[in-house]
XYZ file of C-alpha atoms in Angstrom:
607
model
C 36.450 15.634 -17.043
C 37.390 19.157 -14.683
C 34.074 20.415 -15.808
C 32.130 17.103 -15.145
C 33.571 17.099 -11.541
C 32.059 20.544 -10.872
C 28.511 19.441 -11.454
C 28.417 16.041 -10.120
C 30.814 14.081 -7.314
C 31.239 11.239 -5.326
C 30.177 12.165 -1.653
C 31.175 9.072 0.102
C 31.683 5.249 -0.432
C 31.870 2.613 2.367
C 31.377 -0.824 3.276
C 27.659 -1.215 4.284
C 27.174 -4.999 5.068
C 29.191 -8.079 5.772
C 27.519 -9.963 2.868
C 26.449 -8.410 -0.474
C 24.045 -5.391 -0.652
C 21.020 -6.312 -2.119
C 18.867 -2.890 -2.127
C 18.933 0.533 -0.747
C 16.551 3.488 -0.075
C 16.732 7.322 0.506
C 14.700 8.920 2.985
C 11.842 10.674 1.046
C 11.477 13.582 3.640
C 15.068 15.397 3.782
C 17.148 12.678 1.992
C 19.251 12.785 4.871
C 18.812 9.053 5.822
C 19.374 5.969 3.857
C 18.445 2.346 4.515
C 20.413 -0.548 3.297
C 19.659 -4.293 3.052
C 21.991 -7.120 2.518
C 22.689 -10.742 2.448
C 23.493 -10.659 5.985
C 19.867 -10.524 6.881
C 20.224 -7.157 8.289
C 18.997 -3.433 7.611
C 21.032 -0.611 8.180
C 20.418 2.955 8.461
C 22.821 5.612 7.782
C 23.204 9.232 8.059
C 24.134 10.625 4.553
C 27.743 11.917 5.141
C 28.679 9.702 7.632
C 30.270 6.141 7.271
C 28.945 4.858 10.489
C 25.932 2.811 10.811
C 23.092 4.815 12.910
C 21.009 1.506 13.595
C 21.370 -2.097 12.604
C 17.878 -3.918 12.487
C 17.535 -7.732 12.584
C 14.683 -9.931 12.805
C 14.661 -11.504 9.233
C 15.616 -14.954 8.502
C 17.003 -14.522 5.035
C 18.474 -11.856 2.975
C 16.951 -8.196 2.424
C 15.838 -7.963 -1.099
C 13.896 -4.642 -0.738
C 13.701 -1.564 1.757
C 11.771 1.507 2.157
C 10.778 4.351 4.211
C 7.559 5.883 4.942
C 6.781 9.552 4.285
C 7.641 10.923 7.920
C 10.756 8.887 8.077
C 9.275 7.387 11.097
C 9.262 3.687 9.965
C 11.395 1.736 7.622
C 9.937 -1.477 5.986
C 12.016 -4.338 4.600
C 11.163 -7.494 2.442
C 12.904 -10.543 2.457
C 13.865 -13.423 0.064
C 11.378 -15.597 2.113
C 8.411 -13.504 1.101
C 8.241 -11.928 4.642
C 7.831 -8.199 5.352
C 9.045 -6.321 8.808
C 7.945 -3.128 9.730
C 10.081 -1.292 12.303
C 9.875 1.991 14.420
C 12.949 3.492 13.853
C 12.701 5.494 17.189
C 12.132 2.332 19.213
C 14.179 -0.003 17.079
C 11.449 -2.506 17.505
C 9.589 -4.669 14.887
C 6.031 -3.484 14.964
C 4.517 -5.474 12.296
C 5.295 -8.849 10.489
C 3.445 -9.490 7.107
C 3.419 -12.618 5.383
C 1.592 -13.862 2.456
C 3.960 -13.490 -0.543
C 5.303 -16.881 -2.010
C 8.510 -15.588 -3.308
C 11.034 -12.685 -2.707
C 9.901 -9.223 -1.832
C 11.010 -6.785 -5.005
C 8.828 -3.515 -4.383
C 7.651 -1.716 -1.457
C 5.551 1.574 -1.312
C 3.897 3.132 1.554
C 0.285 4.839 0.657
C 0.167 8.791 0.328
C -2.268 8.847 3.310
C -2.806 6.563 6.257
C -1.212 3.139 7.427
C -1.230 1.330 4.142
C 1.556 -0.512 2.305
C 1.709 -2.149 -0.913
C 4.334 -4.983 -1.963
C 5.367 -6.826 -5.116
C 7.060 -10.003 -5.300
C 8.726 -12.469 -7.438
C 5.530 -14.585 -7.219
C 3.959 -11.770 -9.835
C 1.654 -10.649 -7.285
C 0.780 -7.360 -5.497
C -0.653 -7.078 -2.320
C -2.373 -4.223 -0.482
C -1.580 -4.268 3.577
C -3.290 -2.460 6.333
C -0.410 -2.266 8.582
C -2.807 -1.232 11.812
C -4.326 -4.475 11.721
C -1.679 -6.553 10.256
C -3.430 -7.940 7.363
C -3.962 -8.141 3.711
C -6.630 -6.099 2.155
C -6.249 -7.154 -1.394
C -3.883 -9.224 -3.503
C -3.766 -7.779 -7.342
C -2.982 -10.759 -9.799
C -2.580 -10.197 -13.614
C 1.223 -9.728 -14.238
C 3.355 -12.611 -15.956
C 6.669 -11.721 -14.317
C 8.397 -10.130 -11.279
C 6.971 -7.031 -9.880
C 9.908 -4.594 -10.116
C 8.619 -1.211 -9.080
C 5.053 0.115 -7.819
C 3.781 3.363 -6.551
C 0.696 4.937 -5.187
C -0.770 7.879 -7.180
C -0.325 11.443 -5.357
C -4.170 11.483 -4.622
C -3.970 7.940 -3.230
C -6.591 6.347 -5.623
C -4.848 4.638 -8.073
C -1.643 2.063 -7.704
C 0.672 1.616 -10.682
C 2.781 -1.358 -11.236
C 5.558 -2.240 -13.661
C 6.664 -5.710 -13.984
C 9.396 -7.648 -15.799
C 6.854 -8.788 -18.520
C 7.258 -5.222 -19.934
C 3.710 -4.259 -18.901
C 2.726 -1.242 -16.673
C -0.765 -2.044 -15.078
C -2.874 0.797 -13.202
C -5.357 -0.256 -10.592
C -8.223 1.399 -8.985
C -8.048 0.918 -5.291
C -11.780 1.604 -4.882
C -12.884 -1.243 -7.182
C -9.584 -3.375 -7.088
C -9.899 -3.624 -10.928
C -6.963 -2.712 -13.564
C -7.972 0.732 -15.309
C -5.299 0.660 -17.815
C -2.596 -1.535 -19.016
C 0.549 0.026 -21.140
C 2.416 -2.649 -23.019
C 4.519 -0.601 -25.295
C 8.037 -1.384 -23.339
C 9.891 -4.210 -25.076
C 11.724 -5.405 -22.024
C 10.845 -5.151 -18.311
C 9.867 -2.049 -16.471
C 12.283 -0.882 -13.885
C 11.057 2.277 -12.531
C 8.040 4.758 -12.922
C 7.160 8.243 -11.369
C 4.211 10.563 -11.523
C 4.492 14.214 -12.406
C 4.389 16.343 -9.318
C 1.830 18.755 -11.033
C 0.396 17.150 -14.259
C -1.557 14.095 -15.097
C 1.584 12.525 -16.678
C 3.412 9.278 -15.855
C 7.114 8.190 -16.792
C 8.192 5.008 -16.825
C 11.695 3.629 -17.520
C 12.668 0.131 -18.660
C 15.705 -2.280 -19.530
C 14.779 -1.646 -23.117
C 17.009 1.395 -22.475
C 14.179 4.095 -22.959
C 11.911 6.275 -20.951
C 8.259 6.720 -22.010
C 5.658 9.271 -21.206
C 1.971 8.757 -20.529
C -0.861 10.990 -20.531
C -2.889 10.131 -17.465
C -6.401 11.547 -18.748
C -6.397 9.978 -22.267
C -3.935 7.068 -21.327
C -2.211 8.001 -24.519
C 1.617 7.804 -25.056
C 3.047 11.134 -25.073
C 6.612 10.528 -26.156
C 9.443 8.127 -25.986
C 13.169 8.990 -25.772
C 15.845 7.730 -27.786
C 17.655 4.412 -26.280
C 20.262 4.846 -24.041
C 23.362 2.879 -23.756
C 22.525 1.139 -20.694
C 19.037 0.004 -19.061
C 17.185 2.638 -17.365
C 17.612 1.881 -13.422
C 15.870 5.184 -11.784
C 13.992 8.212 -12.828
C 12.841 11.220 -10.733
C 11.110 14.354 -11.588
C 12.471 17.693 -10.322
C 9.977 19.173 -7.634
C 8.372 21.646 -9.957
C 8.124 18.999 -12.921
C 10.082 21.186 -15.214
C 12.522 18.054 -16.381
C 13.040 14.329 -15.584
C 16.297 12.983 -14.389
C 17.094 9.523 -15.720
C 19.919 7.236 -14.070
C 21.347 4.428 -16.036
C 24.678 2.586 -15.025
C 27.167 5.094 -16.252
C 25.204 8.075 -16.908
C 22.406 10.855 -15.836
C 20.307 12.470 -18.407
C 17.787 15.465 -18.215
C 14.600 14.675 -20.241
C 12.007 16.807 -21.520
C 8.656 15.195 -22.990
C 6.650 17.446 -25.457
C 8.579 16.451 -27.711
C 11.116 14.147 -26.183
C 14.552 15.759 -25.925
C 17.559 15.252 -23.998
C 18.386 18.830 -22.079
C 21.639 17.821 -20.604
C 23.864 14.666 -19.788
C 26.493 13.524 -17.389
C 28.941 10.498 -17.646
C 28.744 9.237 -13.867
C 30.111 5.742 -13.005
C 27.729 4.931 -10.050
C 27.004 1.742 -11.123
C 23.830 -0.122 -9.660
C 22.037 3.295 -8.907
C 19.241 2.200 -6.647
C 17.215 5.642 -5.696
C 17.583 9.336 -6.718
C 15.973 12.324 -5.034
C 16.090 16.021 -5.420
C 16.730 18.172 -2.506
C 18.077 21.817 -2.066
C 18.736 22.134 -5.757
C 20.859 18.956 -5.474
C 20.078 15.563 -7.021
C 21.258 12.723 -4.558
C 21.828 9.272 -6.017
C 22.538 6.395 -4.272
C 24.341 3.067 -5.819
C 25.509 -0.419 -4.520
C 28.295 -2.876 -5.744
C 29.066 -5.961 -3.637
C 29.186 -4.954 -0.095
C 29.647 -1.435 -0.698
C 27.451 1.777 -1.042
C 28.236 5.125 -2.760
C 26.361 8.136 -2.585
C 26.792 10.820 -5.265
C 25.635 14.765 -5.454
C 24.890 16.532 -8.648
C 24.337 20.196 -8.636
C 21.387 20.694 -10.851
C 21.707 24.425 -10.962
C 24.464 23.769 -13.346
C 22.469 21.417 -15.597
C 20.029 22.334 -18.272
C 17.518 23.802 -18.240
C 17.896 24.574 -14.563
C 21.013 27.395 -15.510
C 18.737 29.104 -17.811
C 19.942 27.541 -21.090
C 16.761 25.602 -22.586
C 18.469 24.504 -25.815
C 18.108 20.690 -25.790
C 21.320 18.589 -26.704
C 19.393 16.099 -28.558
C 15.768 16.269 -29.790
C 14.911 13.003 -31.476
C 12.564 12.931 -34.264
C 11.120 9.434 -33.781
C 10.306 9.938 -30.048
C 6.967 11.519 -30.437
C 4.284 9.438 -31.753
C 1.791 11.038 -34.356
C -0.631 12.250 -32.025
C 1.935 14.125 -29.831
C 1.949 17.843 -29.863
C 4.502 19.459 -31.743
C 6.995 21.878 -29.603
C 4.555 25.124 -30.426
C 1.369 23.310 -29.788
C -0.265 23.797 -26.285
C -0.113 20.844 -23.910
C -3.541 18.829 -23.647
C -2.941 18.007 -19.968
C -4.234 20.251 -17.423
C -1.385 21.781 -15.255
C -1.601 22.040 -11.552
C -0.178 24.480 -9.238
C 3.453 23.440 -7.962
C 3.798 22.304 -4.707
C 5.222 24.421 -1.893
C 8.973 24.848 -1.978
C 10.841 22.302 0.378
C 12.169 23.876 3.777
C 15.693 25.279 3.320
C 18.491 23.021 4.454
C 22.122 22.997 4.137
C 23.292 21.660 1.049
C 25.733 18.554 0.672
C 29.196 20.337 0.164
C 31.584 19.200 -2.568
C 34.764 18.107 -1.627
C 36.639 21.075 -3.270
C 35.216 24.116 -1.647
C 33.023 25.589 -4.268
C 29.412 27.157 -4.087
C 26.800 26.111 -6.391
C 25.611 28.225 -9.113
C 22.468 30.103 -8.426
C 19.183 29.153 -10.495
C 18.304 31.793 -12.483
C 14.602 32.619 -11.747
C 13.058 33.373 -15.074
C 10.534 30.961 -16.473
C 11.635 27.884 -18.482
C 10.957 28.281 -22.221
C 9.135 24.726 -22.427
C 5.799 24.031 -24.002
C 3.206 26.098 -22.786
C 0.183 24.695 -21.080
C -3.505 25.415 -22.112
C -5.181 28.206 -20.006
C -6.935 26.021 -17.441
C -8.206 26.214 -14.221
C -5.331 25.448 -11.873
C -5.938 23.277 -8.949
C -4.331 23.221 -5.626
C -3.284 19.608 -5.154
C -2.828 16.754 -7.815
C -5.621 14.909 -5.851
C -8.351 17.346 -6.289
C -8.895 16.331 -9.886
C -9.328 12.901 -11.625
C -9.776 11.860 -14.965
C -13.254 12.376 -16.313
C -14.691 9.239 -17.245
C -15.279 5.574 -15.893
C -13.671 3.549 -14.935
C -11.651 6.438 -13.698
C -12.547 8.209 -10.639
C -15.681 9.953 -10.514
C -15.310 13.800 -10.942
C -17.373 16.510 -9.921
C -18.060 19.465 -12.203
C -14.752 21.546 -12.316
C -16.454 24.738 -11.049
C -18.507 23.199 -8.232
C -17.569 24.394 -4.827
C -17.814 21.062 -2.729
C -16.246 18.658 -0.682
C -14.962 15.748 -2.409
C -13.587 12.329 -1.369
C -9.875 12.813 -2.400
C -9.306 8.984 -2.562
C -10.804 5.646 -2.284
C -9.478 5.260 1.382
C -11.173 8.134 2.789
C -9.032 11.149 2.626
C -11.084 14.355 2.177
C -10.325 17.658 0.150
C -11.905 20.621 -0.496
C -11.743 22.517 -4.039
C -10.772 26.035 -3.210
C -10.890 29.235 -5.345
C -13.360 28.136 -7.821
C -15.796 30.456 -9.339
C -19.466 30.021 -8.379
C -21.821 28.324 -10.764
C -25.089 26.510 -10.066
C -24.827 22.588 -9.832
C -28.232 21.058 -10.197
C -29.235 18.376 -7.500
C -29.311 15.466 -10.268
C -25.915 16.192 -11.460
C -24.728 16.266 -7.824
C -26.277 13.112 -7.006
C -25.223 11.201 -9.987
C -21.652 12.150 -9.440
C -21.573 11.501 -5.840
C -23.363 8.094 -6.466
C -20.625 7.167 -9.231
C -17.763 7.769 -6.606
C -19.292 5.294 -4.138
C -20.492 2.625 -6.433
C -18.597 0.040 -4.956
C -19.661 0.784 -1.609
C -23.318 0.860 -2.759
C -22.970 -2.457 -4.339
C -21.907 -4.116 -1.288
C -24.361 -2.481 1.002
C -27.088 -3.720 -1.208
C -25.732 -7.442 -1.409
C -25.544 -7.019 2.396
C -29.163 -6.030 2.501
C -30.615 -8.878 0.334
C -28.691 -11.057 2.362
C -30.267 -10.023 5.561
C -33.845 -9.746 4.229
C -33.135 -13.528 3.210
C -32.107 -14.394 6.787
C -34.964 -12.561 8.241
C -37.639 -14.434 6.029
C -36.340 -17.545 7.413
C -35.979 -16.123 10.905
C -39.914 -14.940 10.733
C -41.004 -18.475 10.320
C -39.909 -19.378 13.776
C -36.743 -21.645 12.799
C -33.837 -19.976 14.343
C -31.424 -22.900 14.046
C -32.275 -22.868 10.082
C -31.967 -19.265 9.926
C -28.534 -19.290 11.635
C -27.341 -22.056 9.121
C -28.574 -19.758 6.113
C -26.698 -16.912 7.591
C -23.412 -18.947 7.893
C -23.783 -20.868 4.539
C -23.990 -17.315 2.706
C -20.221 -16.900 3.542
C -20.703 -13.430 4.136
C -18.684 -12.588 7.706
C -20.674 -9.289 7.922
C -23.654 -11.193 8.007
C -22.215 -13.658 10.452
C -21.174 -10.838 12.796
C -24.692 -9.079 12.754
C -26.511 -12.332 13.562
C -24.202 -13.068 16.454
C -24.749 -9.622 17.960
C -28.210 -10.061 18.112
C -28.342 -13.521 19.422
C -25.870 -12.492 22.195
C -28.306 -10.127 23.534
C -30.951 -12.979 23.748
C -29.350 -15.499 26.335
C -32.962 -17.479 26.386
C -32.712 -18.604 22.670
C -29.416 -20.405 23.371
C -29.015 -24.320 23.483
C -26.304 -26.779 22.478
C -27.572 -27.268 19.194
C -26.986 -23.377 18.276
C -23.427 -23.878 19.968
C -22.672 -26.765 17.216
C -23.853 -24.338 14.392
C -22.011 -21.042 15.552
C -18.741 -22.450 16.829
C -17.547 -23.326 13.326
C -18.388 -20.000 11.974
C -16.373 -18.472 14.846
C -13.271 -20.244 13.790
C -13.712 -18.747 10.390
C -14.018 -15.201 11.890
C -10.869 -15.664 13.791
C -9.108 -15.670 10.357
C -10.909 -12.153 9.702
C -8.783 -9.103 9.029
C -11.258 -6.927 10.395
C -11.071 -6.135 14.150
C -14.886 -5.767 14.870
C -15.213 -9.207 13.651
C -12.471 -10.498 16.041
C -14.002 -8.723 18.937
C -17.409 -10.350 18.323
C -15.904 -13.803 18.053
C -14.219 -13.165 21.201
C -17.250 -12.174 23.149
C -19.350 -14.976 21.430
C -16.953 -17.796 22.396
C -16.768 -16.477 26.217
C -20.342 -16.351 26.157
C -20.878 -20.126 24.954
C -18.139 -21.161 27.779
C -19.681 -19.136 30.554
C -23.382 -20.588 29.661
C -22.706 -24.081 28.563
C -19.107 -24.954 29.971
C -20.191 -26.467 32.870
C -22.630 -28.694 31.025
C -20.000 -29.549 28.465
C -17.490 -30.656 31.492
C -20.232 -32.810 33.384
C -21.474 -34.594 30.182
C -17.769 -35.229 29.124
C -17.038 -36.706 32.557
C -20.076 -38.640 32.900
C -20.667 -40.418 29.579
C -23.796 -42.311 28.991
C -23.481 -46.288 30.018
C -25.793 -49.177 30.578
C -29.375 -48.235 29.549
C -30.640 -46.737 26.253
C -31.174 -42.919 26.784
C -31.500 -41.345 23.288
C -31.556 -37.881 24.796
C -28.508 -38.197 26.825
C -26.474 -39.789 24.305
C -27.537 -36.722 21.866
C -26.754 -34.397 24.652
C -23.172 -36.021 24.947
C -22.482 -36.065 21.260
C -23.227 -32.298 20.951
C -21.295 -31.637 24.117
C -18.245 -33.538 22.660
C -18.563 -31.677 19.147
C -18.523 -28.187 21.252
C -15.331 -29.228 23.201
C -13.558 -30.540 19.963
C -14.486 -27.240 18.088
C -13.359 -25.071 20.957
C -10.241 -26.991 21.096
C -9.775 -26.030 17.709
C -10.891 -22.459 17.933
C -7.911 -22.273 20.740
C -5.352 -23.277 18.361
C -6.395 -20.345 16.010
C -6.573 -17.840 18.521
C -2.987 -18.429 19.602
C -1.882 -16.740 16.429
C -3.401 -13.434 17.389
C -1.616 -13.457 20.785
C 0.523 -10.764 19.699
C -2.051 -8.279 18.502
C -1.679 -4.573 19.761
C -4.371 -2.291 21.549
C -7.473 -3.359 22.562
C -7.967 -6.362 20.523
C -4.766 -7.916 21.784
C -6.041 -7.141 25.606
C -9.026 -9.232 24.393
C -7.374 -12.134 22.740
C -5.187 -12.472 25.754
C -8.089 -12.424 28.356
C -9.877 -14.968 26.051
C -6.745 -17.028 26.139
C -6.756 -17.137 29.839
C -10.436 -17.965 30.045
C -9.840 -20.858 27.781
C -7.203 -22.135 30.000
C -9.293 -22.030 32.915
C -11.991 -23.818 31.167
C -9.309 -26.614 30.148
C -8.227 -27.028 33.575
C -11.912 -27.114 34.827
C -12.570 -30.256 32.508
C -9.851 -32.322 34.448
C -10.862 -30.971 38.260
C -12.885 -28.236 39.744
C -15.689 -26.359 38.971
C -16.002 -23.857 35.624
C -18.172 -21.722 38.067
C -15.892 -21.057 40.811
C -13.010 -20.715 38.111
C -15.007 -18.056 36.528
C -14.960 -15.844 39.652
C -11.417 -15.493 39.338
C -11.196 -13.912 35.837
């Protein structure tokens, strides 16, 4: 027991919430910050080593089921039992976004590698991708048959991998929003997953008490560990990717994978370990039980293989599938240069004063990789065939798209080699197939609208454009006709206003800006006419023209009232869009007052 205590110890334990703790997360940057969420509907932030809460955030109306940090630790996100997600700015202690859409408890959260994107998984079995800048859901991924327990973006940002209680792992392409691969070999719910920092390798941990390793080039199962005594709760690679740490309820194991073997094992009764990270040659693990949270520290310099002893404790004979390479066979996965070392920082000290044992610097005696061309970053190489990401020749010295959301990377240090123009164009087209298909559909629709318009029937052209149910086409047409006031009349207003109501549900800022400007144009041009007709309905002698005009004015007024209700939901928007929405709401209030008394023209002068 004395030997164990020198390798691992409990740093602290404290009461974190007034009710039961449901979740926690360690800061990914330096592991000096921790967030906890509980039944008391609060998110509390802590500095590791201190039992005093640093910041307490509120706003949710139900218990917190999931928390997480962004890469910079500037924001913390929390999902509740009601299916609502809130994003806080830590420095300002303010809610900056509230995201709604899930129909059940939030069970998994992850920030995208680049940009302001967030993925969420829920008990409703769906995965949603959010743009946190625009407060909207970009896409909903459906296909799992149980709760989403874990999800992660690939290091290059092109994929998202999800693990579910149904025992499956699905890999989704963010560019096409389709499933690339599904892994079904786990016999129970998948609880955690982790990408290798240097190789195209994925590890998944499950309630079936095993960890499985998957080759992301061939999508083959590399190996499976033997069953542990308890379900796997957390896994994490060391920063150089030499071994995988696996945390169960009462143990920590260090695994290799070709073949599957146990390098070392520790008995740590940390209970519900909810997060683990490796910093400064130490593994930090955090767990919760009832209202308490505990933080544990493991000196990995005293564990195999990091202490120089690469002899495994256990090498299971049934862990490697028939296709897996034996110990002396080179790996089939390309290795990538390891990332730069983390900045030095003070290690978390053990209660008894003792210095961690230095790590020997000789290379680990592990399965040697093939002699392949090393790349600087994980994201600069993708699998070699569709539907996986399109790949340029390995020797091409060109700029390529690093991920589906626009990250640009440069392949450096590649030997010069001639690339034919046809090869380059074919590869570039493959990487942009989704965008190209969307643009081709847009072009065909615009040509159809133009054909109708060229016949001189503008009203029918508008009806055709709106009936295509393509908001991009609608916005294009509205921008054209706004610049030609002479073609507007009440009939066109009755066609356009229902389309504006739909545009105010859009997730794209440009669509909302065009909807605002179009509605303002309609009220400025026809508001007085609508007011005059509503205040003087036709009576007495039959006047068909006047009656039709009155019906159109009444219809326009009803549609404007309905749109006003939709606009109100955007009143809290930020930036230029928020300013435009609020100006439009003020303009609508003036229009409403003018219907009762006064002149709209005079009121507009006050805007």
